[in-house]
């Protein structure tokens, strides 16, 4: 069955990609916004969860020949590299490679795409322009490699549709995660403003608790009035 005839497969792959990364990003942002500067263990976990998604997505393929195919497997790797940095991207690739045969042709092809992302450190210059330039170059590269290996006559409709759907899936997941990222940053910024005195820049509750602790230690009487 071609990808043109398997819209349900495309839809399920896109949903699984977004759901896995979205839930992972939300859970890792419980105490602070998750980013490439987060604790190492968080970036590793983000990469491992993306690797699990990669393993699932690699089962659904657009078979061009007996040895050449396309899949959505690279999409989670690209996204976690943008949002989790090099550690997350590398972990997701190594995890998937370890469970899919090691140094196979497929994995080496994926490495040829992931490596430039890591070397160029795309997470440091994350922007819509950088993202769309990246997925455009990747799409052209994948088409060019397959064109050199396979007789493309009769395959162009499926190949072009696949690349278009892959780009659309990447774009939707990227913008959804970007919106979630901005929302989480806004939430923590508002919480910080709500609990920090604008004049002294001291956490209100922490300051009150500290003063009460001193009063108790010195056994001094005090009066406390709280205005909300």
PDB file of C-alpha atoms in Angstrom:
ATOM      1  CA  UNK A   1       0.000   0.000   0.000  1.00  0.00           C
ATOM      2  CA  UNK A   2       1.388   3.408  -0.946  1.00  0.00           C
ATOM      3  CA  UNK A   3       1.349   6.446   1.279  1.00  0.00           C
ATOM      4  CA  UNK A   4      -1.230   8.038  -1.022  1.00  0.00           C
ATOM      5  CA  UNK A   5      -3.565   5.173  -0.137  1.00  0.00           C
ATOM      6  CA  UNK A   6      -2.745   5.093   3.583  1.00  0.00           C
ATOM      7  CA  UNK A   7      -3.891   8.451   4.955  1.00  0.00           C
ATOM      8  CA  UNK A   8      -4.790   6.829   8.285  1.00  0.00           C
ATOM      9  CA  UNK A   9      -1.160   5.757   8.701  1.00  0.00           C
ATOM     10  CA  UNK A  10       0.060   9.290   8.059  1.00  0.00           C
ATOM     11  CA  UNK A  11      -2.420  10.704  10.547  1.00  0.00           C
ATOM     12  CA  UNK A  12      -1.571   8.206  13.289  1.00  0.00           C
ATOM     13  CA  UNK A  13       2.175   8.759  12.831  1.00  0.00           C
ATOM     14  CA  UNK A  14       1.747  12.529  13.095  1.00  0.00           C
ATOM     15  CA  UNK A  15      -0.427  12.194  16.215  1.00  0.00           C
ATOM     16  CA  UNK A  16       2.008   9.819  17.905  1.00  0.00           C
ATOM     17  CA  UNK A  17       4.923  12.139  17.167  1.00  0.00           C
ATOM     18  CA  UNK A  18       3.191  15.186  18.623  1.00  0.00           C
ATOM     19  CA  UNK A  19       1.645  13.410  21.609  1.00  0.00           C
ATOM     20  CA  UNK A  20       4.929  11.794  22.668  1.00  0.00           C
ATOM     21  CA  UNK A  21       6.992  14.974  22.460  1.00  0.00           C
ATOM     22  CA  UNK A  22       4.278  17.275  23.815  1.00  0.00           C
ATOM     23  CA  UNK A  23       3.577  15.191  26.919  1.00  0.00           C
ATOM     24  CA  UNK A  24       7.308  14.644  27.492  1.00  0.00           C
ATOM     25  CA  UNK A  25       8.018  18.368  27.202  1.00  0.00           C
ATOM     26  CA  UNK A  26       5.180  19.224  29.601  1.00  0.00           C
ATOM     27  CA  UNK A  27       6.267  16.709  32.250  1.00  0.00           C
ATOM     28  CA  UNK A  28       9.902  17.827  32.065  1.00  0.00           C
ATOM     29  CA  UNK A  29       8.765  21.446  32.575  1.00  0.00           C
ATOM     30  CA  UNK A  30       7.040  20.752  35.889  1.00  0.00           C
ATOM     31  CA  UNK A  31       9.383  22.864  38.042  1.00  0.00           C
ATOM     32  CA  UNK A  32      11.087  25.006  35.395  1.00  0.00           C
ATOM     33  CA  UNK A  33      10.795  25.490  31.628  1.00  0.00           C
ATOM     34  CA  UNK A  34      12.567  22.679  29.786  1.00  0.00           C
ATOM     35  CA  UNK A  35      15.280  23.707  27.327  1.00  0.00           C
ATOM     36  CA  UNK A  36      18.733  22.729  26.082  1.00  0.00           C
ATOM     37  CA  UNK A  37      20.062  24.314  29.299  1.00  0.00           C
ATOM     38  CA  UNK A  38      18.021  22.064  31.593  1.00  0.00           C
ATOM     39  CA  UNK A  39      19.546  19.398  33.805  1.00  0.00           C
ATOM     40  CA  UNK A  40      21.409  16.691  31.912  1.00  0.00           C
ATOM     41  CA  UNK A  41      19.084  13.927  33.076  1.00  0.00           C
ATOM     42  CA  UNK A  42      16.068  15.795  31.694  1.00  0.00           C
ATOM     43  CA  UNK A  43      17.689  16.157  28.279  1.00  0.00           C
ATOM     44  CA  UNK A  44      18.616  12.474  28.303  1.00  0.00           C
ATOM     45  CA  UNK A  45      15.048  11.467  29.220  1.00  0.00           C
ATOM     46  CA  UNK A  46      13.659  13.693  26.454  1.00  0.00           C
ATOM     47  CA  UNK A  47      15.968  11.984  23.977  1.00  0.00           C
ATOM     48  CA  UNK A  48      15.051   8.492  25.201  1.00  0.00           C
ATOM     49  CA  UNK A  49      11.315   9.171  24.904  1.00  0.00           C
ATOM     50  CA  UNK A  50      11.866  10.496  21.395  1.00  0.00           C
ATOM     51  CA  UNK A  51      13.844   7.332  20.657  1.00  0.00           C
ATOM     52  CA  UNK A  52      10.833   5.235  21.666  1.00  0.00           C
ATOM     53  CA  UNK A  53       8.706   7.217  19.202  1.00  0.00           C
ATOM     54  CA  UNK A  54      11.367   6.655  16.531  1.00  0.00           C
ATOM     55  CA  UNK A  55      11.170   2.890  17.033  1.00  0.00           C
ATOM     56  CA  UNK A  56       7.406   2.930  16.577  1.00  0.00           C
ATOM     57  CA  UNK A  57       7.453   5.218  13.545  1.00  0.00           C
ATOM     58  CA  UNK A  58      10.118   3.138  11.807  1.00  0.00           C
ATOM     59  CA  UNK A  59       7.565   0.321  11.398  1.00  0.00           C
ATOM     60  CA  UNK A  60       5.430   2.331   8.948  1.00  0.00           C
ATOM     61  CA  UNK A  61       7.348   2.705   5.703  1.00  0.00           C
ATOM     62  CA  UNK A  62       6.925   3.864   2.153  1.00  0.00           C
ATOM     63  CA  UNK A  63       8.636   0.979   0.353  1.00  0.00           C
ATOM     64  CA  UNK A  64      10.301   2.232  -2.827  1.00  0.00           C
ATOM     65  CA  UNK A  65      12.252  -0.971  -3.482  1.00  0.00           C
ATOM     66  CA  UNK A  66      13.171  -4.033  -1.445  1.00  0.00           C
ATOM     67  CA  UNK A  67      16.082  -2.123   0.099  1.00  0.00           C
ATOM     68  CA  UNK A  68      15.025   1.532  -0.076  1.00  0.00           C
ATOM     69  CA  UNK A  69      12.198   3.085   1.898  1.00  0.00           C
ATOM     70  CA  UNK A  70      11.032   6.233   3.640  1.00  0.00           C
ATOM     71  CA  UNK A  71       9.652   6.545   7.173  1.00  0.00           C
ATOM     72  CA  UNK A  72       8.760   9.193   9.750  1.00  0.00           C
ATOM     73  CA  UNK A  73      11.544   7.970  12.039  1.00  0.00           C
ATOM     74  CA  UNK A  74      13.708  11.078  11.722  1.00  0.00           C
ATOM     75  CA  UNK A  75      10.969  13.536  12.686  1.00  0.00           C
ATOM     76  CA  UNK A  76      11.250  13.091  16.497  1.00  0.00           C
ATOM     77  CA  UNK A  77      15.051  13.299  16.272  1.00  0.00           C
ATOM     78  CA  UNK A  78      14.883  16.619  14.434  1.00  0.00           C
ATOM     79  CA  UNK A  79      12.355  18.090  16.854  1.00  0.00           C
ATOM     80  CA  UNK A  80      14.148  17.057  20.051  1.00  0.00           C
ATOM     81  CA  UNK A  81      17.374  18.504  18.672  1.00  0.00           C
ATOM     82  CA  UNK A  82      15.670  21.874  18.241  1.00  0.00           C
ATOM     83  CA  UNK A  83      13.979  21.852  21.648  1.00  0.00           C
ATOM     84  CA  UNK A  84      16.296  19.763  23.817  1.00  0.00           C
ATOM     85  CA  UNK A  85      19.657  20.504  22.269  1.00  0.00           C
ATOM     86  CA  UNK A  86      22.454  18.256  21.113  1.00  0.00           C
ATOM     87  CA  UNK A  87      22.240  15.856  24.045  1.00  0.00           C
ATOM     88  CA  UNK A  88      18.579  15.015  23.381  1.00  0.00           C
ATOM     89  CA  UNK A  89      19.153  14.630  19.648  1.00  0.00           C
ATOM     90  CA  UNK A  90      22.204  12.422  20.085  1.00  0.00           C
ATOM     91  CA  UNK A  91      20.542  10.243  22.736  1.00  0.00           C
ATOM     92  CA  UNK A  92      17.459   9.668  20.569  1.00  0.00           C
ATOM     93  CA  UNK A  93      19.645   8.644  17.622  1.00  0.00           C
ATOM     94  CA  UNK A  94      21.920   6.339  19.629  1.00  0.00           C
ATOM     95  CA  UNK A  95      18.954   4.726  21.390  1.00  0.00           C
ATOM     96  CA  UNK A  96      17.184   4.011  18.114  1.00  0.00           C
ATOM     97  CA  UNK A  97      20.394   2.838  16.439  1.00  0.00           C
ATOM     98  CA  UNK A  98      21.158   0.422  19.278  1.00  0.00           C
ATOM     99  CA  UNK A  99      17.746  -1.229  18.888  1.00  0.00           C
ATOM    100  CA  UNK A 100      17.575  -1.297  15.087  1.00  0.00           C
ATOM    101  CA  UNK A 101      20.684  -3.202  14.109  1.00  0.00           C
ATOM    102  CA  UNK A 102      23.514  -0.781  14.832  1.00  0.00           C
ATOM    103  CA  UNK A 103      25.535   0.435  11.852  1.00  0.00           C
ATOM    104  CA  UNK A 104      23.034  -0.364   9.123  1.00  0.00           C
ATOM    105  CA  UNK A 105      22.587   1.579   5.886  1.00  0.00           C
ATOM    106  CA  UNK A 106      19.383   3.133   7.252  1.00  0.00           C
ATOM    107  CA  UNK A 107      21.069   4.309  10.434  1.00  0.00           C
ATOM    108  CA  UNK A 108      24.073   5.689   8.572  1.00  0.00           C
ATOM    109  CA  UNK A 109      21.697   7.621   6.306  1.00  0.00           C
ATOM    110  CA  UNK A 110      19.923   9.033   9.365  1.00  0.00           C
ATOM    111  CA  UNK A 111      23.304   9.890  10.880  1.00  0.00           C
ATOM    112  CA  UNK A 112      24.190  11.873   7.755  1.00  0.00           C
ATOM    113  CA  UNK A 113      21.169  14.084   8.492  1.00  0.00           C
ATOM    114  CA  UNK A 114      21.394  14.281  12.290  1.00  0.00           C
ATOM    115  CA  UNK A 115      25.148  15.011  12.369  1.00  0.00           C
ATOM    116  CA  UNK A 116      24.904  18.375  10.528  1.00  0.00           C
ATOM    117  CA  UNK A 117      22.121  19.439  12.914  1.00  0.00           C
ATOM    118  CA  UNK A 118      24.337  18.689  15.894  1.00  0.00           C
ATOM    119  CA  UNK A 119      27.431  20.296  14.383  1.00  0.00           C
ATOM    120  CA  UNK A 120      25.561  23.461  13.380  1.00  0.00           C
ATOM    121  CA  UNK A 121      23.930  23.640  16.852  1.00  0.00           C
ATOM    122  CA  UNK A 122      20.529  24.606  15.486  1.00  0.00           C
ATOM    123  CA  UNK A 123      19.043  24.845  18.996  1.00  0.00           C
ATOM    124  CA  UNK A 124      21.121  27.974  19.660  1.00  0.00           C
ATOM    125  CA  UNK A 125      19.605  29.821  16.698  1.00  0.00           C
ATOM    126  CA  UNK A 126      16.120  28.366  16.808  1.00  0.00           C
ATOM    127  CA  UNK A 127      13.773  30.435  14.669  1.00  0.00           C
ATOM    128  CA  UNK A 128      11.073  29.838  12.090  1.00  0.00           C
ATOM    129  CA  UNK A 129      13.519  30.697   9.317  1.00  0.00           C
ATOM    130  CA  UNK A 130      16.163  28.264  10.580  1.00  0.00           C
ATOM    131  CA  UNK A 131      13.582  25.524  11.033  1.00  0.00           C
ATOM    132  CA  UNK A 132      12.037  25.825   7.580  1.00  0.00           C
ATOM    133  CA  UNK A 133      15.442  26.101   5.940  1.00  0.00           C
ATOM    134  CA  UNK A 134      16.462  22.927   7.766  1.00  0.00           C
ATOM    135  CA  UNK A 135      13.463  20.835   6.741  1.00  0.00           C
ATOM    136  CA  UNK A 136      13.702  22.133   3.168  1.00  0.00           C
ATOM    137  CA  UNK A 137      17.329  21.060   2.861  1.00  0.00           C
ATOM    138  CA  UNK A 138      16.571  17.684   4.457  1.00  0.00           C
ATOM    139  CA  UNK A 139      13.672  17.033   2.056  1.00  0.00           C
ATOM    140  CA  UNK A 140      15.803  17.852  -0.986  1.00  0.00           C
ATOM    141  CA  UNK A 141      18.659  15.719   0.333  1.00  0.00           C
ATOM    142  CA  UNK A 142      16.387  12.713   0.878  1.00  0.00           C
ATOM    143  CA  UNK A 143      14.902  13.031  -2.604  1.00  0.00           C
ATOM    144  CA  UNK A 144      18.358  13.385  -4.173  1.00  0.00           C
ATOM    145  CA  UNK A 145      19.762  10.305  -2.415  1.00  0.00           C
ATOM    146  CA  UNK A 146      16.799   8.144  -3.412  1.00  0.00           C
ATOM    147  CA  UNK A 147      16.883   9.492  -6.966  1.00  0.00           C
ATOM    148  CA  UNK A 148      20.466   8.227  -7.272  1.00  0.00           C
ATOM    149  CA  UNK A 149      19.524   4.752  -6.022  1.00  0.00           C
ATOM    150  CA  UNK A 150      16.074   4.088  -7.456  1.00  0.00           C
ATOM    151  CA  UNK A 151      14.314   4.397 -10.780  1.00  0.00           C
ATOM    152  CA  UNK A 152      11.853   7.160  -9.898  1.00  0.00           C
ATOM    153  CA  UNK A 153       9.499   6.665 -12.840  1.00  0.00           C
ATOM    154  CA  UNK A 154       6.056   6.064 -11.385  1.00  0.00           C
ATOM    155  CA  UNK A 155       7.229   6.867  -7.847  1.00  0.00           C
ATOM    156  CA  UNK A 156       7.257  10.669  -8.009  1.00  0.00           C
ATOM    157  CA  UNK A 157       3.660  11.180  -6.778  1.00  0.00           C
ATOM    158  CA  UNK A 158       4.254   9.062  -3.667  1.00  0.00           C
ATOM    159  CA  UNK A 159       7.710  10.499  -3.009  1.00  0.00           C
ATOM    160  CA  UNK A 160       6.608  14.122  -3.336  1.00  0.00           C
ATOM    161  CA  UNK A 161       3.468  13.543  -1.273  1.00  0.00           C
ATOM    162  CA  UNK A 162       5.507  11.816   1.407  1.00  0.00           C
ATOM    163  CA  UNK A 163       7.962  14.713   1.615  1.00  0.00           C
ATOM    164  CA  UNK A 164       5.110  17.221   1.744  1.00  0.00           C
ATOM    165  CA  UNK A 165       3.348  15.325   4.530  1.00  0.00           C
ATOM    166  CA  UNK A 166       6.621  14.900   6.438  1.00  0.00           C
ATOM    167  CA  UNK A 167       7.268  18.642   6.215  1.00  0.00           C
ATOM    168  CA  UNK A 168       3.694  19.382   7.284  1.00  0.00           C
ATOM    169  CA  UNK A 169       3.981  17.036  10.264  1.00  0.00           C
ATOM    170  CA  UNK A 170       7.277  18.623  11.270  1.00  0.00           C
ATOM    171  CA  UNK A 171       5.823  22.119  10.936  1.00  0.00           C
ATOM    172  CA  UNK A 172       2.693  21.334  12.965  1.00  0.00           C
ATOM    173  CA  UNK A 173       4.668  19.639  15.748  1.00  0.00           C
ATOM    174  CA  UNK A 174       7.275  22.410  15.766  1.00  0.00           C
ATOM    175  CA  UNK A 175       4.746  25.235  16.062  1.00  0.00           C
ATOM    176  CA  UNK A 176       2.682  23.332  18.640  1.00  0.00           C
ATOM    177  CA  UNK A 177       5.760  22.698  20.787  1.00  0.00           C
ATOM    178  CA  UNK A 178       6.886  26.285  20.259  1.00  0.00           C
ATOM    179  CA  UNK A 179       3.490  27.527  21.488  1.00  0.00           C
ATOM    180  CA  UNK A 180       3.690  25.224  24.508  1.00  0.00           C
ATOM    181  CA  UNK A 181       7.222  26.473  25.212  1.00  0.00           C
ATOM    182  CA  UNK A 182       6.127  30.130  25.137  1.00  0.00           C
ATOM    183  CA  UNK A 183       3.107  29.331  27.321  1.00  0.00           C
ATOM    184  CA  UNK A 184       5.258  27.565  29.928  1.00  0.00           C
ATOM    185  CA  UNK A 185       7.827  30.372  29.972  1.00  0.00           C
ATOM    186  CA  UNK A 186       5.007  32.906  30.413  1.00  0.00           C
ATOM    187  CA  UNK A 187       3.530  30.876  33.279  1.00  0.00           C
ATOM    188  CA  UNK A 188       6.798  30.734  35.212  1.00  0.00           C
ATOM    189  CA  UNK A 189       7.486  34.416  34.529  1.00  0.00           C
ATOM    190  CA  UNK A 190       4.054  35.391  35.880  1.00  0.00           C
ATOM    191  CA  UNK A 191       4.523  33.172  38.917  1.00  0.00           C
ATOM    192  CA  UNK A 192       7.897  34.766  39.633  1.00  0.00           C
ATOM    193  CA  UNK A 193       6.407  38.269  39.378  1.00  0.00           C
ATOM    194  CA  UNK A 194       3.532  37.299  41.657  1.00  0.00           C
ATOM    195  CA  UNK A 195       5.824  36.006  44.412  1.00  0.00           C
ATOM    196  CA  UNK A 196       8.621  38.583  44.155  1.00  0.00           C
ATOM    197  CA  UNK A 197       8.519  42.063  45.663  1.00  0.00           C
ATOM    198  CA  UNK A 198       8.935  44.648  42.894  1.00  0.00           C
ATOM    199  CA  UNK A 199      10.965  46.992  45.124  1.00  0.00           C
ATOM    200  CA  UNK A 200      13.358  44.652  46.920  1.00  0.00           C
ATOM    201  CA  UNK A 201      13.262  41.806  44.339  1.00  0.00           C
ATOM    202  CA  UNK A 202      12.992  39.372  47.248  1.00  0.00           C
ATOM    203  CA  UNK A 203      10.628  36.445  47.258  1.00  0.00           C
ATOM    204  CA  UNK A 204       7.778  37.626  49.483  1.00  0.00           C
ATOM    205  CA  UNK A 205       6.958  34.349  51.142  1.00  0.00           C
ATOM    206  CA  UNK A 206      10.587  33.369  51.596  1.00  0.00           C
ATOM    207  CA  UNK A 207      11.351  36.747  53.167  1.00  0.00           C
ATOM    208  CA  UNK A 208       8.435  36.506  55.607  1.00  0.00           C
ATOM    209  CA  UNK A 209       9.366  32.945  56.555  1.00  0.00           C
ATOM    210  CA  UNK A 210      12.958  34.012  57.164  1.00  0.00           C
ATOM    211  CA  UNK A 211      11.967  36.926  59.400  1.00  0.00           C
ATOM    212  CA  UNK A 212       9.566  34.738  61.393  1.00  0.00           C
ATOM    213  CA  UNK A 213      12.312  32.158  61.826  1.00  0.00           C
ATOM    214  CA  UNK A 214      14.612  34.846  63.257  1.00  0.00           C
ATOM    215  CA  UNK A 215      11.900  36.099  65.587  1.00  0.00           C
ATOM    216  CA  UNK A 216      11.263  32.590  66.836  1.00  0.00           C
ATOM    217  CA  UNK A 217      14.951  31.842  67.333  1.00  0.00           C
ATOM    218  CA  UNK A 218      15.403  35.032  69.388  1.00  0.00           C
ATOM    219  CA  UNK A 219      12.053  34.536  71.134  1.00  0.00           C
ATOM    220  CA  UNK A 220      10.989  38.102  70.425  1.00  0.00           C
ATOM    221  CA  UNK A 221       7.323  39.084  70.218  1.00  0.00           C
ATOM    222  CA  UNK A 222       6.133  40.508  66.939  1.00  0.00           C
ATOM    223  CA  UNK A 223       3.007  41.606  65.133  1.00  0.00           C
ATOM    224  CA  UNK A 224       2.292  40.476  61.582  1.00  0.00           C
ATOM    225  CA  UNK A 225      -0.154  42.053  59.157  1.00  0.00           C
ATOM    226  CA  UNK A 226      -0.605  40.630  55.681  1.00  0.00           C
ATOM    227  CA  UNK A 227      -2.217  42.732  52.965  1.00  0.00           C
ATOM    228  CA  UNK A 228      -3.338  40.874  49.877  1.00  0.00           C
TER     229      UNK A 228
END
